[in-house]
XYZ file of C-alpha atoms in Angstrom:
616
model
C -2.115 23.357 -0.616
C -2.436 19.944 -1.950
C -2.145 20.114 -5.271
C -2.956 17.973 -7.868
C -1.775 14.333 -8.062
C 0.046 14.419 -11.574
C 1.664 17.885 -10.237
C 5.313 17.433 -9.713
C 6.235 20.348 -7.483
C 6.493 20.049 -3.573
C 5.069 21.292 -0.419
C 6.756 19.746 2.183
C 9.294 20.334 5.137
C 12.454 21.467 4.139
C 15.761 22.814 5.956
C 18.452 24.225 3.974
C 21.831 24.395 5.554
C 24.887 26.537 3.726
C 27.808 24.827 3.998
C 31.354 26.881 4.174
C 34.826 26.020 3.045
C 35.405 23.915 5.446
C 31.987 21.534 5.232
C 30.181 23.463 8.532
C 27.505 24.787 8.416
C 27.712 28.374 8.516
C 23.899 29.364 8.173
C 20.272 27.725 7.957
C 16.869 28.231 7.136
C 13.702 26.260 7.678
C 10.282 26.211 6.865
C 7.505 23.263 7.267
C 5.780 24.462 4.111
C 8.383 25.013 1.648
C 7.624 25.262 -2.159
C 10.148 23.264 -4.088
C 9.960 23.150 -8.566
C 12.086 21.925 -11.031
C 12.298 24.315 -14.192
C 15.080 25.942 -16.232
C 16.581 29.256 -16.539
C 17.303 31.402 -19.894
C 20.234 29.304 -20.783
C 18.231 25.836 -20.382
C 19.735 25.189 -17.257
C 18.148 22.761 -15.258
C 16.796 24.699 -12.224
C 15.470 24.431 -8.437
C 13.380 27.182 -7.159
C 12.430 27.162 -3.699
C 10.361 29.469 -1.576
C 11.387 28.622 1.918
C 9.157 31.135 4.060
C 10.607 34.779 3.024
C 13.361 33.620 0.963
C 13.365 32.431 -2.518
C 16.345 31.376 -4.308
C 16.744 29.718 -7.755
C 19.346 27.141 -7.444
C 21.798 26.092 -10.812
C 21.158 21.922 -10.605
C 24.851 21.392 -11.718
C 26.715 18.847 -9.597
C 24.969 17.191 -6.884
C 24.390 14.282 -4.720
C 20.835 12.848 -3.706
C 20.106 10.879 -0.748
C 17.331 8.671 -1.528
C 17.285 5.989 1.384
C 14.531 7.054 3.266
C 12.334 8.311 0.362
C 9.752 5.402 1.279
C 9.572 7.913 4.856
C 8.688 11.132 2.657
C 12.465 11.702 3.175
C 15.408 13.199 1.249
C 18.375 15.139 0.860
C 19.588 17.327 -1.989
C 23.694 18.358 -1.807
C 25.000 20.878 -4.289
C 28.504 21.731 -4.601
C 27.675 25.146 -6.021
C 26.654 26.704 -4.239
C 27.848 24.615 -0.594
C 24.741 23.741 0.054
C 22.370 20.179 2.132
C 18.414 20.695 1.521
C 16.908 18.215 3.597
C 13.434 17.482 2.758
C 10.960 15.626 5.087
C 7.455 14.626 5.247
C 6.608 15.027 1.800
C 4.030 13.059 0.052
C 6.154 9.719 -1.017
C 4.243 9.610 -4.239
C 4.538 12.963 -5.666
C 8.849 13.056 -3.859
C 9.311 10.055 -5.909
C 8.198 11.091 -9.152
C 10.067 14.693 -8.233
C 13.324 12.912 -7.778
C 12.667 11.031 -10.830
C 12.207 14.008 -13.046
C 15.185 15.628 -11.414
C 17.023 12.434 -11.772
C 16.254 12.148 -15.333
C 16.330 15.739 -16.624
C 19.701 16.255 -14.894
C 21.396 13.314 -16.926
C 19.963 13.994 -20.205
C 21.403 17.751 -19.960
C 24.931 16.679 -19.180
C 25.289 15.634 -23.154
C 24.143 19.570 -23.815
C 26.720 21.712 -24.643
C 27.320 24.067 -21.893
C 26.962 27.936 -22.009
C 30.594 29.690 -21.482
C 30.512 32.133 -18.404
C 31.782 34.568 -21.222
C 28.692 33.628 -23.407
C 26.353 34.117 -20.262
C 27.823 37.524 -19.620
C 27.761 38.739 -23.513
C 23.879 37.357 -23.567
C 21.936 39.604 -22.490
C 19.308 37.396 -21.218
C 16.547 38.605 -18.934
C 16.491 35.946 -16.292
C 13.655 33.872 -16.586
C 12.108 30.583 -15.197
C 9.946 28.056 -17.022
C 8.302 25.197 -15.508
C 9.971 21.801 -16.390
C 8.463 19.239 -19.080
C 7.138 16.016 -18.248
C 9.210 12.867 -18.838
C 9.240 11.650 -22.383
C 10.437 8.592 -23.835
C 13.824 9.390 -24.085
C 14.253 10.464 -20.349
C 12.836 7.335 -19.382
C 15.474 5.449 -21.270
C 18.158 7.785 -20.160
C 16.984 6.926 -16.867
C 16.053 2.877 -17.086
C 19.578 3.017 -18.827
C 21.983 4.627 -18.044
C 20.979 4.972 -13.853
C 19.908 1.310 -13.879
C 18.615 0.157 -10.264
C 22.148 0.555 -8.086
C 23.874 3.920 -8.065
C 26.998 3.381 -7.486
C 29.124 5.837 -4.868
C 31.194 7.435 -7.487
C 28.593 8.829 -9.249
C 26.618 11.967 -9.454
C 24.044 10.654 -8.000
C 25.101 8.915 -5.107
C 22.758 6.084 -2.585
C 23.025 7.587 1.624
C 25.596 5.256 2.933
C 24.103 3.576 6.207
C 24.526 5.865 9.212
C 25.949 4.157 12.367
C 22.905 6.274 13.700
C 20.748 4.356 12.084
C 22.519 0.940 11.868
C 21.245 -2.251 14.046
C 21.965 -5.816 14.653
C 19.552 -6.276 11.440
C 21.573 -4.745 9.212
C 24.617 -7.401 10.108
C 22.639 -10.430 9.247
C 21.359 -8.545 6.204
C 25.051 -9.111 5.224
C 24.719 -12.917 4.986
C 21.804 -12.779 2.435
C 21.929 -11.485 -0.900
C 19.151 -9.188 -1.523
C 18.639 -6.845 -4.189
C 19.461 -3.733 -3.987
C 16.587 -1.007 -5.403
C 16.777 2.680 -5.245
C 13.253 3.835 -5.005
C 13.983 6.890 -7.730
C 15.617 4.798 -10.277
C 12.868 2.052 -11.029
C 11.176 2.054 -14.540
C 8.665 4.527 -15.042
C 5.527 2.615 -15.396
C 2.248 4.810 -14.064
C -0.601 3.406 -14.009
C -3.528 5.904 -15.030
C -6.622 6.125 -12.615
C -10.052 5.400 -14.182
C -12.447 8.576 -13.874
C -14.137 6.763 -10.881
C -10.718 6.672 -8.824
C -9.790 10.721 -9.935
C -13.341 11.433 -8.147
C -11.741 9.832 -4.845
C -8.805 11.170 -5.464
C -9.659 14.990 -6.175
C -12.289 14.638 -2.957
C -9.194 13.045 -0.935
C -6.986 16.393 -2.047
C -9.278 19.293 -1.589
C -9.930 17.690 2.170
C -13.044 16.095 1.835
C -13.962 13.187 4.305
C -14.013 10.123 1.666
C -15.560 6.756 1.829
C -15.207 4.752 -1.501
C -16.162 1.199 -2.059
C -16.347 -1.569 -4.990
C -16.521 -5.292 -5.715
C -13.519 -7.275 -5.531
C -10.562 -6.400 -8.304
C -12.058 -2.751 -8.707
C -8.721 -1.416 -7.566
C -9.381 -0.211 -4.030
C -5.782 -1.524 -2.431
C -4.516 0.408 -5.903
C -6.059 3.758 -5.100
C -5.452 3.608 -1.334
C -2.221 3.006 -1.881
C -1.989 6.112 -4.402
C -3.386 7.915 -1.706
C -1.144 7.296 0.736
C 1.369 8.541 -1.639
C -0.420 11.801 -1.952
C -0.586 12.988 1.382
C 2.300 14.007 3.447
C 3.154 10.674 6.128
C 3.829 12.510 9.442
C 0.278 13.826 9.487
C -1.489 10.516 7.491
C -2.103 7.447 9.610
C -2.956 4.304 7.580
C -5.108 1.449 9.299
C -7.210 -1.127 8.725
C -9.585 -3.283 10.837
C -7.441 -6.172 10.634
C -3.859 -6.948 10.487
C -3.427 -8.530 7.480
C -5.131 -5.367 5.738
C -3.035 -3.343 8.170
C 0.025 -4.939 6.951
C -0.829 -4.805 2.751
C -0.723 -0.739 3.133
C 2.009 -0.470 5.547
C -0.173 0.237 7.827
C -1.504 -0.676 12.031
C -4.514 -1.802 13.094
C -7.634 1.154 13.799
C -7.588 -0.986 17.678
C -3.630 0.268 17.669
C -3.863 3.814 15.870
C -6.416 4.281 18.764
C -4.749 3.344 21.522
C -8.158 1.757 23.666
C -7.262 -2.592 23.269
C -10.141 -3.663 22.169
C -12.467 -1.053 22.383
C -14.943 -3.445 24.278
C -13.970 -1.087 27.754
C -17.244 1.822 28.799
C -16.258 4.979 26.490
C -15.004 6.865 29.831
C -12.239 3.854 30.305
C -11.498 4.174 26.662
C -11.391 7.898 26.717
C -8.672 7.464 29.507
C -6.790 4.836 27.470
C -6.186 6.626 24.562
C -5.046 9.873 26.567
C -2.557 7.601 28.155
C -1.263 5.403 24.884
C -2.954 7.373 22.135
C -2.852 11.120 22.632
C 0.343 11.826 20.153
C -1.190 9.655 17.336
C -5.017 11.352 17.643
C -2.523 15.111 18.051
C -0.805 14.192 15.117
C -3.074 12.523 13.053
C -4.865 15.127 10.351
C -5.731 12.759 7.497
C -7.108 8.531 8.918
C -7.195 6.062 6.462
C -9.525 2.757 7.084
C -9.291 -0.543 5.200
C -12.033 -2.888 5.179
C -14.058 -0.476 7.191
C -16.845 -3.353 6.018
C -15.156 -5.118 9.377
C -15.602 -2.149 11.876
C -18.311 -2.372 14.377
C -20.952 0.905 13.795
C -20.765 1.349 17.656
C -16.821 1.199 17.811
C -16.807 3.765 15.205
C -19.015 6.023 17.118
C -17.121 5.422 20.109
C -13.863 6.223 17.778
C -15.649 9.884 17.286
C -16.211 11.021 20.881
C -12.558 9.877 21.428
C -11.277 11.835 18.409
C -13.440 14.676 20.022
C -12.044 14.911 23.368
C -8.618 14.059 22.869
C -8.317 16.775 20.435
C -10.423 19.151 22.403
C -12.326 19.854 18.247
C -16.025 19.347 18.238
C -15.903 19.076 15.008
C -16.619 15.505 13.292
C -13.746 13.149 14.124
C -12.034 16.288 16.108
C -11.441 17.793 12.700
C -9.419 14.358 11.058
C -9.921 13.948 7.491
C -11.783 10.929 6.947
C -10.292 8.245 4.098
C -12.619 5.005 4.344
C -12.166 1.959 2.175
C -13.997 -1.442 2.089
C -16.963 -3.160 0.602
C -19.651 -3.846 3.068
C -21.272 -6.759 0.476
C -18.072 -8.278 1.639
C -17.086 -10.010 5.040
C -18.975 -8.128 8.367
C -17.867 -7.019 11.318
C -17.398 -9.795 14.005
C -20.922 -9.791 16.392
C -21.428 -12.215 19.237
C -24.292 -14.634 18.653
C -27.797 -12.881 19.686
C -26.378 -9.575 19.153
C -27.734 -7.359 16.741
C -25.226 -6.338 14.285
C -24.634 -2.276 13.606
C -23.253 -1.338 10.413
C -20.634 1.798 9.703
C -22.905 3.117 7.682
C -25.655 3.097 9.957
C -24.136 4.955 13.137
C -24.863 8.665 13.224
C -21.191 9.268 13.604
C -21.415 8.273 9.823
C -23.906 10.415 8.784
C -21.885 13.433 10.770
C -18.425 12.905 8.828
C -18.724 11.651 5.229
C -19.378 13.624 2.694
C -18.537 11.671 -0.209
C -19.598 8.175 -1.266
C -18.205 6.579 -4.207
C -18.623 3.034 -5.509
C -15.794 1.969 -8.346
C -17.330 -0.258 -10.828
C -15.005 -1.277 -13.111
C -13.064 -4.940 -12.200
C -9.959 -5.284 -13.003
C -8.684 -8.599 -11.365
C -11.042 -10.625 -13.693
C -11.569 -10.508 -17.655
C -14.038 -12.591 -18.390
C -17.549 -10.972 -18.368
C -19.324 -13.956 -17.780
C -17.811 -14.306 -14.557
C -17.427 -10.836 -13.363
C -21.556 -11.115 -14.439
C -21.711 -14.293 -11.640
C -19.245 -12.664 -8.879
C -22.158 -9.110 -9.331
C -25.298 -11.144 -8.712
C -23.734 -13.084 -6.068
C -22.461 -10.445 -4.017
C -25.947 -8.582 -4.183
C -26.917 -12.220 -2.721
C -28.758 -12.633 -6.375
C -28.931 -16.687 -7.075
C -30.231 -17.757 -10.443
C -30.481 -21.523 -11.341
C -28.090 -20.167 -14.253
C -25.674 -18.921 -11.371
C -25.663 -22.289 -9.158
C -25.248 -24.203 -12.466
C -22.371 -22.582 -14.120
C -20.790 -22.577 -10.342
C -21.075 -26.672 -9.845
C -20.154 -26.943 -13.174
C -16.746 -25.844 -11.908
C -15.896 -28.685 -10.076
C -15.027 -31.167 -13.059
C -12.058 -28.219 -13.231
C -8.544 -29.785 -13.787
C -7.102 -26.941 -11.734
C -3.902 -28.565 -10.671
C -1.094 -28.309 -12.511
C 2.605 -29.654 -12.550
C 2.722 -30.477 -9.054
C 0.802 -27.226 -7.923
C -2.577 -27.988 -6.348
C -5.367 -25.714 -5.977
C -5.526 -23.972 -2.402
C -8.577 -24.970 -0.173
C -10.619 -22.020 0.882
C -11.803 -22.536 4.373
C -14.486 -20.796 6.358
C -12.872 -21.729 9.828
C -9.711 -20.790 10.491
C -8.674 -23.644 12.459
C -9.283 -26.041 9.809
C -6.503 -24.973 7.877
C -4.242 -25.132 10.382
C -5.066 -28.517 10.419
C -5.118 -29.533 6.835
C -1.568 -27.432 6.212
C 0.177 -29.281 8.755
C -0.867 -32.535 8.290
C -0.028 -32.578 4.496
C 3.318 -31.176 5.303
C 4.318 -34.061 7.896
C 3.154 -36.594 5.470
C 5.852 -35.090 3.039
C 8.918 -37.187 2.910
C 12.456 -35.557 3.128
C 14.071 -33.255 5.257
C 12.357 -30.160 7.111
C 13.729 -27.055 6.759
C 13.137 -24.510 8.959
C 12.918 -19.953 8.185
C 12.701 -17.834 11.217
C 12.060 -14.236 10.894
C 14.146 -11.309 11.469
C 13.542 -8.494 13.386
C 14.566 -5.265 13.853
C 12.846 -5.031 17.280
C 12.600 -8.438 18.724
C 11.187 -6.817 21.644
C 7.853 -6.402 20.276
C 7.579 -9.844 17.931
C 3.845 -9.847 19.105
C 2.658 -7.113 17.632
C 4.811 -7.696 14.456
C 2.758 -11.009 13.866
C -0.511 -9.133 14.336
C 0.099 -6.297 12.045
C 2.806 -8.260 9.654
C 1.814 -10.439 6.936
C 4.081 -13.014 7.443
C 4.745 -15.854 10.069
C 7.581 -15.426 12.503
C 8.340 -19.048 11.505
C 7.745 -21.404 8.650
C 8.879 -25.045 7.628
C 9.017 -26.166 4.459
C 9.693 -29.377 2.673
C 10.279 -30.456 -0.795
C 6.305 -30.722 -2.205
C 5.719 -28.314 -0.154
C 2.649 -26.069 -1.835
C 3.624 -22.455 -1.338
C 2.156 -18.804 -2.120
C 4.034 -15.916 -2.440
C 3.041 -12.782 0.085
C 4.762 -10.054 -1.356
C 4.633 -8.534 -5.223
C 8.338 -9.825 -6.507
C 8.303 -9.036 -10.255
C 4.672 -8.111 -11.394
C 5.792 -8.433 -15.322
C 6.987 -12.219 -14.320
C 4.032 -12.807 -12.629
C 5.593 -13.272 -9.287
C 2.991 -11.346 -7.233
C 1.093 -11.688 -4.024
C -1.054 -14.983 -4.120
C 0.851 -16.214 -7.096
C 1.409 -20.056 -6.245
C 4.043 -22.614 -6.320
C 5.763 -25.873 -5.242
C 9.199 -26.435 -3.261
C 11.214 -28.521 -6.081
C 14.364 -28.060 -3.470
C 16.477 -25.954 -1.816
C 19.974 -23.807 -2.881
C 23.378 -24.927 -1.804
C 24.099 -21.773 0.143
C 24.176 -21.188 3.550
C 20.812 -20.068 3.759
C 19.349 -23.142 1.619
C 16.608 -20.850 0.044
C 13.560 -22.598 -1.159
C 13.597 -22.905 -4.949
C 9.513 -22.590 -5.725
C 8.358 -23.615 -9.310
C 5.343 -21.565 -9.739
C 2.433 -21.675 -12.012
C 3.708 -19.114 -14.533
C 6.418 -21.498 -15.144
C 9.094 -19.531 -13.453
C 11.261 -21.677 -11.217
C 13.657 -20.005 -8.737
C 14.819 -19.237 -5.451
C 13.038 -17.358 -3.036
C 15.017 -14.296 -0.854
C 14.442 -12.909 2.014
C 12.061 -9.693 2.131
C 10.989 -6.859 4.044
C 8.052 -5.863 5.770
C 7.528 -2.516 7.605
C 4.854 -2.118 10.085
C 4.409 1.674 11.538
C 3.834 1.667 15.239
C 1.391 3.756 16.865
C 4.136 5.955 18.389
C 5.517 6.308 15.049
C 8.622 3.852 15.161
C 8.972 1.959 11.916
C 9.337 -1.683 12.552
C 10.890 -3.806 9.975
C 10.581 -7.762 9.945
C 12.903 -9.799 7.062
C 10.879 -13.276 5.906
C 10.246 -15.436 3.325
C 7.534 -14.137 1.320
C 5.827 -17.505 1.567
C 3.233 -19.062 3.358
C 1.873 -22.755 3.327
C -1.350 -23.273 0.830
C -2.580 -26.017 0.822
C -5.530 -24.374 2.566
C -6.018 -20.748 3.379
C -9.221 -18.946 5.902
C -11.737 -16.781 3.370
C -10.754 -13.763 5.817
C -7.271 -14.440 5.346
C -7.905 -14.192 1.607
C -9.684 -11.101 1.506
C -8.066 -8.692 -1.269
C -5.817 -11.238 -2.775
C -6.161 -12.950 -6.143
C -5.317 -16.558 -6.389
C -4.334 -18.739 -9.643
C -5.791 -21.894 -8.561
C -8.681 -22.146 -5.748
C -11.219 -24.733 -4.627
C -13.592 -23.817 -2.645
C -16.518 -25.269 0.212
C -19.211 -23.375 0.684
C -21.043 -26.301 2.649
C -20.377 -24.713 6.197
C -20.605 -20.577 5.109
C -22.252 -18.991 7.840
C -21.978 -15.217 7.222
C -23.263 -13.020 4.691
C -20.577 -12.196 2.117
C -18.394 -15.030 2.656
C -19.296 -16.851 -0.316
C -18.298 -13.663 -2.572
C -15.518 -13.401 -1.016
C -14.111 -16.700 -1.390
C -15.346 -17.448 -5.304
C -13.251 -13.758 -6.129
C -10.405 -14.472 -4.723
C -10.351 -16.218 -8.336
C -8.426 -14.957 -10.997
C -10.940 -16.598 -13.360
C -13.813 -19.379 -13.807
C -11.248 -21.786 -15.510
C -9.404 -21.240 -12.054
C -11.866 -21.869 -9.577
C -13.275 -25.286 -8.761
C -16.419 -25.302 -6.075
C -16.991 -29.029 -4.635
C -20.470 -27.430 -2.365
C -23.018 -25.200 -3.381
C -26.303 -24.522 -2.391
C -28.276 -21.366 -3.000
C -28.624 -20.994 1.115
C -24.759 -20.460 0.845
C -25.395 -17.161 -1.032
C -26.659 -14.348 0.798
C -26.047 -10.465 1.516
C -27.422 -8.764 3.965
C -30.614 -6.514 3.503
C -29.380 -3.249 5.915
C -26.255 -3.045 3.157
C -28.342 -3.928 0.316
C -30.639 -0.937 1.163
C -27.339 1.348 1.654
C -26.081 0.073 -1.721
C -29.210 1.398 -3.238
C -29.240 4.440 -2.368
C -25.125 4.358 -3.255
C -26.673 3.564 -7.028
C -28.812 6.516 -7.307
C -26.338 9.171 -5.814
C -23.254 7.793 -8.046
C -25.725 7.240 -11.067
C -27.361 11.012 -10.163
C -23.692 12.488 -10.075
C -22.883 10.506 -13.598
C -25.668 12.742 -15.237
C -24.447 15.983 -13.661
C -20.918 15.128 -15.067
C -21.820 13.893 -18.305
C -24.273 16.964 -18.540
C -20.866 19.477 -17.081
């Protein structure tokens, strides 16, 4: 019973405990597939119905408290005075509890200006009792909300924030204390949806009616958009996001597909892995009913088959996968999976284990991190490995490109990972003036390891005036303070934590807080790390760059040697005025014929389906 996406009733867990005079509880019922919907009654009432296995109750939305700190977990709890009443609700879609608590949020504070119905009135009324599904937010709500709610709710109000139980408290939470940080209550944010295209509803309605999914598109089609929107949509103690990498993992709140698995690196005989993941991985393959993949493009076609026959015997399901829903994202015109020299490399798309489980393939086409048609035209014929005399030209032409700008330089893309290193190190010793150093904090030191392999962010980083920065966290999108936007340290605050102030290239100058990461282990502990969201850039590795967007980026295409890599690294670009490319020859472009072949077909099935629609 998923539902549609823009649908704003429930299925989810819920447990609903009746409260007496005294605050116990003096009964409880519980179902894992409750039905929960806002509405109102005959007198306009605002109005929560719930069908909680046999018993269905409408319940008056009058006074009431919600609990909305764990609503990033699928998480939240209703109280109502009248009746006594807790309704805890758990592993609900985030997405669609978000929006439901928004619209509850909303519709509840623009009724309290109504003019209430008397008891006597009620009585005198007549009225049949009815219920009638509640409208969508309109302008007005959304103001009431933006408003009058603003982003803190305060403890004396209606709507009151969970206080932090001691149960849940840690050593983080003290030095939390020392640094400001703002405070944002996930239902009381501005009201901003973005629409899907009709190329991202066709992944979406195949995701919600259960179908095993892979999607794929150029860079800036909105992938990391949709996936996200996905994740939103499902409920989270039966969805397992992971990616092939750990800075993919990270950007979806997700672990590694090595970790979700539970086999190291998967390089063991399939009987060793088999016994692995029994041992570390048996409650996440139990649990898991819907897998997402990022940058499946990186996964090894005979890991993925081995992935199967593990899925298969772990969950005793012969079924593709054991019976998982499938979610794959990634574009294999992009960076390859990692192949020893002489080996021959084996696609995804070419393992049978493929060809057994997905049953929808959709390519999004339209780009969205670039405007300029000219160069979304060069970034298409480059990543088909297409290279015109037209398309090296207008490419070397770049590097005359005054790219740098008040003190900002552009960021060197590197192929090899440990020139960067190199390059971002030595320009920051040559820096005059005092180092400062940012450690990261977090909540399970214990396991720092495996924070810095799934976690965007460095468990250390020095910085010194000069210093050229990027930001690795979305801060204030309308600002422009989003991941990959860049800057320079002009200095550092007087307080005790001497943030770095960062002038960036939107011409915003200010100082930079700590932020939070969470990383989901693969026993289901969520592991939070507090940074800076910044990382040295001077010079950044292509396969670190994959899926951001950069404002200023030069690029050396002299040493590329794999196919996609040059794509990759000219759109991470936001546009041709801010790219510069010092090396380019046309042996640098290349894509490789196996995906070019699978891309084909991709055309004619997408193009084949167009016609069907159109003709529907």
């Amino acid at each position: 019973m998923a539902g549609s996406e823009e649908d704003i009733s429930l299925v989810c867990s819920v447990k609903i405990c009746y409260l007496n005079n005294q605050g116990n509880v003096s009964r409880q019922i519980a179902n894992p597939k409750t039905f929960l919907q806002l509405g109102r009654n005959e007198f306009r009432d605002i109005v929560l119905k719930v069908e909680c296995g046999k018993v269905q109750a409408n319940f008056k939305i009058c006074d009431m408290t919600l609990h909305t700190r764990f609503v990033k977990e699928g998480k939240s709890t209703i109280s109502l005075k009248e009746p006594p009443l807790q309704m805890f609700i758990s592993n609900c879609p985030v997405g669609k509890l978000s929006m439901f608590l928004k619209v509850l949020m909303a519709k509840v504070k623009s009724s309290k200006d109504a003019k209430a119905v008397s008891a006597k009135d009620r009585l005198q009324a007549l009225k049949p009792p009815s219920f009638q599904e509640i409208s969508p937010l309109s302008t007005i709500d959304i103001n009431i909300l933006n408003n009058k709610v603003g982003c803190n709710i305060t403890g004396k109000s209606t709507f009151n924030q969970t206080p932090k139980s001691s149960k849940r408290k840690r050593d983080l939470d003290e030095k939390e204390n020392t640094t400001p940080s703002r405070k944002v209550v996930a239902v009381a944010r501005p009201i901003a949806p973005r629409l899907l295209t009709m190329e991202q509803k066709r992944v979406m309605s195949a995701v919600l009616t259960g179908r095993n999914v892979f999607f794929t598109g150029s860079a800036g089609t909105g992938k990391s958009f949709l996936l996200k929107r996905i994740l939103g949509a499902l409920a989270p103690e039966n969805t397992f996001a992971t990616a092939s990498t750990g800075v993919a993992a990270c950007q979806i709140g997700g672990i590694t597909l090595h970790a979700f698995a539970g086999i190291g690196s998967g390089t063991a005989p399939l009987q060793q892995c088999i016994e692995q993941a029994l041992q570390k991985g048996k409650s996440s393959w139990k649990q898991c009913q819907h897998l997402i993949v990022d940058e499946i493009s990186m996964v090894d076609g005979e890991f993925f088959e081995k992935l199967e026959k593990i899925a298969q015997i772990v969950r005793r399901n012969d079924k593709p996968f054991g019976g998982i829903q499938l979610i794959l994202s990634g574009d294999f015109l992009q960076l390859p999976p990692v192949s020893k020299k002489g080996e021959n490399r084996l696609f995804c798309f070419q393992s049978e284990a493929w060809r057994n489980s997905i049953d929808v393939n959709i390519e999004l086409r339209m780009v969205k991190r670039q405007n300029d048609k000219n160069f979304i035209n060069i970034l298409n014929d480059v990543r088909r490995g297409r290279c015109s005399k037209d398309v090296i030209q207008k490419l070397k032409a770049t590097h005359k490109h005054q790219i740098d700008k008040d003190g900002i330089l552009a960021t060197k893309l590197s192929t090899h990972k440990d020139d960067v290193d190199i390059i971002n190190n030595s320009h920051l010793e040559h820096l005059p003036g005092q180092l400062q150093v940012y450690r990261a904090v977090d909540s399970c030191p214990e396991l720092a390891r495996f924070m810095n392999n799934h976690c965007y962010v460095v468990e250390k980083i020095e910085l010194k005036v000069g210093a050229q920065v990027m930001l690795t966290k979305n801060l204030d999108l309308q600002r422009g303070l989003v991941n990959g936007a860049r800057g320079v340290i002009t200095g550092f605050d007087i307080g005790k934590e001497k943030l770095p102030i960062v002038k960036f290239v939107c011409g915003i100058e200010q100082a930079v807080n700590y932020e939070k990461w969470t990383v989901r282990a693969p026993s289901g502990i969520v592991l939070m790390r507090k940074m800076l969201p910044l990382q040295l850039a001077w010079a950044m590795s292509i396969h670190k760059s994959q899926g951001m967007t950069l404002d200023c980026v030069e690029v050396s295409l002299g040493r590329v040697f794999e196919c996609g890599q040059a794509y990759v690294a000219l759109s991470r670009a936001r546009s041709l005025e801010g790219l510069r490319v010092l090396d380019i020859e046309p042996s640098s472009i290349r894509a490789d014929p196996k995906v070019l072949k699978f891309y084909s077909q991709l055309d004619y099935e997408n193009s084949h389906q167009t016609e069907i629609e159109d003709y529907l």
